[in-house]
């Protein structure tokens, strides 16, 4: 006898997806998806199977007009994941998001702050915040890796720090080791002198006595005060990656330092031309120069 499927509403499916993200992904990823799924809250009581591709398409077009194509595509991904999980769990037999194209997005050149702007920001904040930003900048770390950094993962003798992240497909916490450059060592030693002795974290929120969640205002305030373009935490990482590439570090080594699973992600961070590309264009320049020289000699010979 064929067993009938359990009916489930969109709201229930959305909560199941959020429960999964809370258990297996970062808090930031969970929170972002929670905010995006609120945009579909009027579907909460609808049976999941009642939601059609046309309904999804119409809502995404509305979001595109309101928020722009890039943000509409992010909502597309969040919504697709809700239906994909329900499909995998056997609640539905089709995903109404499948086959719906993403909106076109114009690729822009990522702003990479020059060294002098980073130095200005560092000099404009207090000493402990300067240490915090220095560690983020010169390790290529994600901000939450530094927010969750504990003293047991700081090895002054070996001049290494261990960074932990959940930014992996299976949600497992994974570790990578990053060598300490001298400026990072000095910053961490200062943080040690100023540490909260009741907290395991290198940088502790003085208001809560716990790890920071996300600090986004004090850099923006500093940039505004200095009259320079806004810098965010990712910009520090982009600057580090670009500097390493310009100094001749291999893509593989940069990938390991940044903790990227895919080299394509690292390549996205590198907007500077690699030496191999420059050498290739150098060959073209050499050929053009040689051809031009021969043409001039031929003209001079005829005359």
Coordinates of C-alpha atoms in Angstrom, one line a residue:
X1 CA 0.0 0.0 0.0
X2 CA 1.4 3.4 -1.0
X3 CA 2.1 5.7 1.9
X4 CA 0.9 9.3 1.5
X5 CA 3.2 12.2 2.2
X6 CA 2.9 14.3 5.3
X7 CA 1.6 17.8 4.4
X8 CA 3.8 20.6 5.4
X9 CA 3.4 24.4 5.2
X10 CA 5.9 26.8 3.9
X11 CA 6.4 28.2 7.4
X12 CA 7.2 24.8 8.8
X13 CA 9.6 24.1 5.9
X14 CA 11.3 27.4 6.5
X15 CA 11.7 26.7 10.2
X16 CA 13.2 23.2 9.4
X17 CA 15.7 24.9 7.1
X18 CA 16.6 27.5 9.8
X19 CA 17.0 24.7 12.4
X20 CA 19.5 23.0 10.0
X21 CA 21.5 26.2 9.5
X22 CA 21.6 26.9 13.2
X23 CA 23.0 23.4 13.9
X24 CA 25.5 23.2 11.0
X25 CA 26.4 26.7 9.7
X26 CA 27.6 29.9 11.2
X27 CA 25.4 32.2 13.2
X28 CA 25.8 34.9 10.6
X29 CA 24.6 32.6 7.8
X30 CA 21.6 31.5 9.9
X31 CA 20.7 35.1 10.7
X32 CA 21.0 36.2 7.0
X33 CA 18.7 33.4 5.9
X34 CA 16.3 34.2 8.7
X35 CA 16.0 37.8 7.5
X36 CA 15.6 36.8 3.9
X37 CA 12.9 34.2 4.6
X38 CA 10.9 36.9 6.4
X39 CA 10.2 38.3 3.0
X40 CA 8.1 35.3 2.3
X41 CA 6.2 35.3 5.6
X42 CA 2.8 35.8 3.9
X43 CA 3.3 32.2 2.5
X44 CA 3.7 30.8 6.0
X45 CA 0.3 29.0 6.2
X46 CA 0.3 27.8 2.6
X47 CA 0.9 24.1 1.9
X48 CA 4.3 23.8 0.4
X49 CA 3.0 22.0 -2.6
X50 CA 0.7 24.9 -3.4
X51 CA 3.6 27.2 -4.1
X52 CA 4.1 27.4 -7.9
X53 CA 7.0 28.5 -10.0
X54 CA 4.9 31.4 -11.2
X55 CA 4.4 32.6 -7.5
X56 CA 8.2 32.3 -6.9
X57 CA 9.0 34.2 -10.1
X58 CA 6.6 37.0 -9.4
X59 CA 7.9 37.4 -5.8
X60 CA 11.5 37.5 -7.0
X61 CA 10.8 40.1 -9.6
X62 CA 9.2 42.2 -6.9
X63 CA 12.3 41.8 -4.8
X64 CA 14.5 42.7 -7.7
X65 CA 12.6 45.9 -8.2
X66 CA 12.8 46.7 -4.5
X67 CA 16.2 45.5 -3.5
X68 CA 18.2 45.1 -6.8
X69 CA 19.2 42.1 -8.8
X70 CA 22.0 41.0 -6.5
X71 CA 19.8 40.9 -3.4
X72 CA 17.0 39.2 -5.3
X73 CA 19.4 36.4 -6.3
X74 CA 20.4 35.9 -2.7
X75 CA 16.7 35.5 -1.8
X76 CA 16.4 33.1 -4.7
X77 CA 19.2 30.9 -3.2
X78 CA 17.7 31.0 0.3
X79 CA 14.3 30.0 -1.0
X80 CA 15.7 27.3 -3.3
X81 CA 17.4 25.8 -0.3
X82 CA 14.1 25.6 1.7
X83 CA 12.4 23.6 -1.1
X84 CA 15.6 21.5 -1.7
X85 CA 15.6 20.4 1.9
X86 CA 11.9 19.6 1.9
X87 CA 12.4 17.6 -1.3
X88 CA 15.2 15.7 0.2
X89 CA 13.1 15.0 3.3
X90 CA 10.2 13.7 1.2
X91 CA 7.7 16.4 1.8
X92 CA 7.3 17.5 -1.8
X93 CA 8.1 15.9 -5.2
X94 CA 9.3 19.1 -7.0
X95 CA 11.2 22.3 -6.3
X96 CA 9.3 25.3 -7.8
X97 CA 12.6 27.3 -7.9
X98 CA 14.3 24.9 -10.3
X99 CA 14.6 26.3 -13.8
X100 CA 14.1 29.9 -12.7
X101 CA 17.1 31.9 -13.9
X102 CA 19.1 34.3 -11.7
X103 CA 18.8 38.0 -12.5
X104 CA 21.7 39.5 -14.4
X105 CA 24.2 41.3 -12.2
X106 CA 26.9 43.7 -13.5
X107 CA 30.3 42.6 -12.1
X108 CA 32.1 45.5 -10.5
X109 CA 35.8 45.9 -9.6
X110 CA 36.1 45.2 -5.8
X111 CA 37.5 48.2 -3.9
X112 CA 40.8 47.3 -2.3
X113 CA 42.0 50.0 0.1
X114 CA 45.5 51.3 -0.4
X115 CA 48.0 50.7 2.4
X116 CA 47.9 54.3 3.4
X117 CA 44.2 54.2 4.1
X118 CA 44.5 51.1 6.2
X119 CA 47.4 52.8 8.2
X120 CA 45.2 55.9 8.7
X121 CA 42.4 53.8 10.1
X122 CA 44.8 51.9 12.4
X123 CA 46.3 55.1 13.8
X124 CA 42.9 56.7 14.4
X125 CA 41.5 54.0 16.7
X126 CA 42.5 53.1 20.3
X127 CA 45.4 50.7 20.9
X128 CA 43.3 47.5 21.6
X129 CA 41.1 48.1 18.5
X130 CA 44.3 48.7 16.5
X131 CA 45.6 45.3 17.7
X132 CA 42.3 43.7 16.7
X133 CA 42.3 45.2 13.2
X134 CA 46.0 44.3 12.7
X135 CA 45.4 40.7 13.5
X136 CA 42.4 40.6 11.0
X137 CA 44.5 42.3 8.4
X138 CA 47.7 40.5 8.6
X139 CA 46.3 37.0 9.0
X140 CA 43.8 37.2 6.2
X141 CA 41.2 35.9 8.7
X142 CA 37.5 36.2 8.6
X143 CA 36.3 38.6 11.3
X144 CA 34.4 35.9 13.2
X145 CA 37.5 33.7 13.2
X146 CA 39.2 36.5 15.2
X147 CA 36.2 37.2 17.3
X148 CA 36.2 33.5 18.4
X149 CA 40.0 33.3 18.7
X150 CA 41.0 31.9 22.2
X151 CA 44.3 32.1 23.9
X152 CA 44.8 28.4 23.7
X153 CA 45.0 28.8 19.9
X154 CA 47.7 31.4 20.1
X155 CA 51.2 29.8 20.1
X156 CA 53.8 32.5 20.8
X157 CA 56.6 30.0 20.9
X158 CA 55.8 28.5 17.5
X159 CA 54.7 31.9 16.2
X160 CA 51.4 30.4 15.0
X161 CA 47.7 31.0 15.5
X162 CA 45.0 28.4 14.9
X163 CA 41.9 29.7 13.2
X164 CA 38.6 27.8 13.3
X165 CA 35.7 28.1 10.8
X166 CA 32.5 26.4 9.9
X167 CA 32.6 27.7 6.4
X168 CA 32.6 24.2 4.9
X169 CA 30.0 22.1 3.1
X170 CA 29.4 19.7 5.9
X171 CA 29.3 22.3 8.7
X172 CA 32.2 20.8 10.6
X173 CA 34.6 23.1 12.4
X174 CA 37.9 22.9 10.7
X175 CA 41.3 24.4 11.7
X176 CA 44.1 26.0 9.8
X177 CA 47.4 27.3 11.1
X178 CA 48.6 30.8 10.1
X179 CA 52.1 32.0 10.9
X180 CA 52.5 35.1 13.0
X181 CA 54.2 38.0 11.3
X182 CA 56.0 40.4 13.7
X183 CA 53.2 43.0 13.7
X184 CA 50.6 40.3 14.6
X185 CA 52.9 39.0 17.3
X186 CA 53.2 42.5 18.8
X187 CA 49.4 43.1 18.5
X188 CA 48.7 39.8 20.3
X189 CA 51.2 40.5 23.0
X190 CA 49.5 43.8 23.7
X191 CA 46.1 42.1 23.7
X192 CA 47.5 39.6 26.2
X193 CA 48.6 42.4 28.5
X194 CA 45.1 44.0 28.3
X195 CA 43.2 40.7 28.4
X196 CA 40.1 39.9 30.4
X197 CA 41.4 37.3 32.8
X198 CA 37.9 35.8 33.2
X199 CA 37.5 35.2 29.4
X200 CA 39.2 32.7 27.2
X201 CA 38.9 35.0 24.2
X202 CA 41.7 37.1 22.8
X203 CA 39.3 40.0 22.1
X204 CA 36.5 40.1 24.7
X205 CA 33.4 42.4 24.5
X206 CA 33.7 44.5 27.7
X207 CA 29.9 44.9 27.8
X208 CA 29.2 41.2 27.9
X209 CA 32.4 39.5 29.0
X210 CA 32.0 37.2 26.0
X211 CA 33.2 37.0 22.4
X212 CA 32.2 39.8 20.0
X213 CA 29.5 39.0 17.5
X214 CA 30.0 41.5 14.8
X215 CA 31.6 45.0 15.1
X216 CA 30.8 47.1 12.0
X217 CA 30.4 50.6 13.3
X218 CA 33.7 51.7 14.6
X219 CA 35.6 51.2 11.3
X220 CA 32.8 53.1 9.4
X221 CA 33.0 55.9 11.9
X222 CA 36.8 56.1 11.5
X223 CA 36.6 56.2 7.7
X224 CA 34.0 58.9 7.8
X225 CA 36.0 61.0 10.2
X226 CA 39.2 60.5 8.0
X227 CA 37.3 61.4 4.8
X228 CA 38.3 58.1 3.1
X229 CA 36.2 55.4 1.3
X230 CA 34.5 53.0 3.7
X231 CA 36.6 50.0 4.6
X232 CA 35.0 46.7 5.8
X233 CA 36.6 43.6 7.2
X234 CA 36.6 41.8 3.8
X235 CA 38.6 44.7 2.4
X236 CA 41.4 43.9 4.8
X237 CA 41.4 40.3 3.5
X238 CA 41.4 41.5 -0.1
X239 CA 44.3 43.8 0.6
X240 CA 46.3 40.9 2.2
X241 CA 45.5 38.5 -0.7
X242 CA 46.5 41.1 -3.4
X243 CA 49.7 42.0 -1.6
X244 CA 50.7 38.4 -1.3
X245 CA 50.0 37.9 -5.0
X246 CA 52.0 41.0 -6.0
X247 CA 55.0 39.8 -3.9
X248 CA 55.0 36.5 -5.8
X249 CA 53.1 34.1 -3.5
X250 CA 51.5 31.2 -5.3
X251 CA 47.7 30.9 -5.6
X252 CA 47.9 27.6 -3.6
X253 CA 49.7 29.3 -0.7
X254 CA 47.3 32.2 -0.6
X255 CA 44.4 29.8 -0.7
X256 CA 45.8 28.0 2.4
X257 CA 46.3 31.3 4.3
X258 CA 42.8 32.5 3.6
X259 CA 41.2 29.1 4.3
X260 CA 39.4 28.8 1.0
X261 CA 38.1 25.4 -0.1
X262 CA 38.3 26.4 -3.8
X263 CA 41.1 28.1 -5.6
X264 CA 38.4 30.0 -7.6
X265 CA 37.3 31.7 -4.4
X266 CA 40.9 32.9 -3.9
X267 CA 41.2 33.9 -7.5
X268 CA 38.1 36.1 -7.0
X269 CA 40.1 38.0 -4.3
X270 CA 43.0 38.7 -6.6
X271 CA 42.2 41.5 -9.0
X272 CA 45.8 42.3 -9.7
X273 CA 47.3 40.7 -12.8
X274 CA 49.4 37.7 -12.2
X275 CA 53.0 37.6 -13.4
X276 CA 52.2 34.8 -15.9
X277 CA 49.6 37.2 -17.6
X278 CA 52.2 40.0 -17.7
X279 CA 54.8 37.6 -19.2
X280 CA 52.3 36.5 -21.8
X281 CA 51.6 40.1 -22.8
X282 CA 55.3 40.7 -22.8
X283 CA 55.7 38.1 -25.5
X284 CA 53.1 39.9 -27.6
X285 CA 54.9 43.2 -27.0
X286 CA 58.2 41.6 -28.1
X287 CA 56.6 40.2 -31.3
X288 CA 55.0 43.5 -32.1
X289 CA 58.3 45.4 -31.5
X290 CA 60.3 42.9 -33.7
X291 CA 57.7 43.1 -36.5
X292 CA 57.7 46.9 -36.4
X293 CA 61.5 47.0 -36.5
X294 CA 61.6 44.7 -39.6
X295 CA 58.9 46.8 -41.3
X296 CA 60.9 50.0 -40.7
X297 CA 64.1 48.3 -42.0
X298 CA 62.2 47.2 -45.1
X299 CA 60.9 50.7 -45.8
X300 CA 64.3 52.2 -45.3
X301 CA 65.9 49.7 -47.6
X302 CA 63.5 50.5 -50.4
X303 CA 64.1 54.2 -50.1

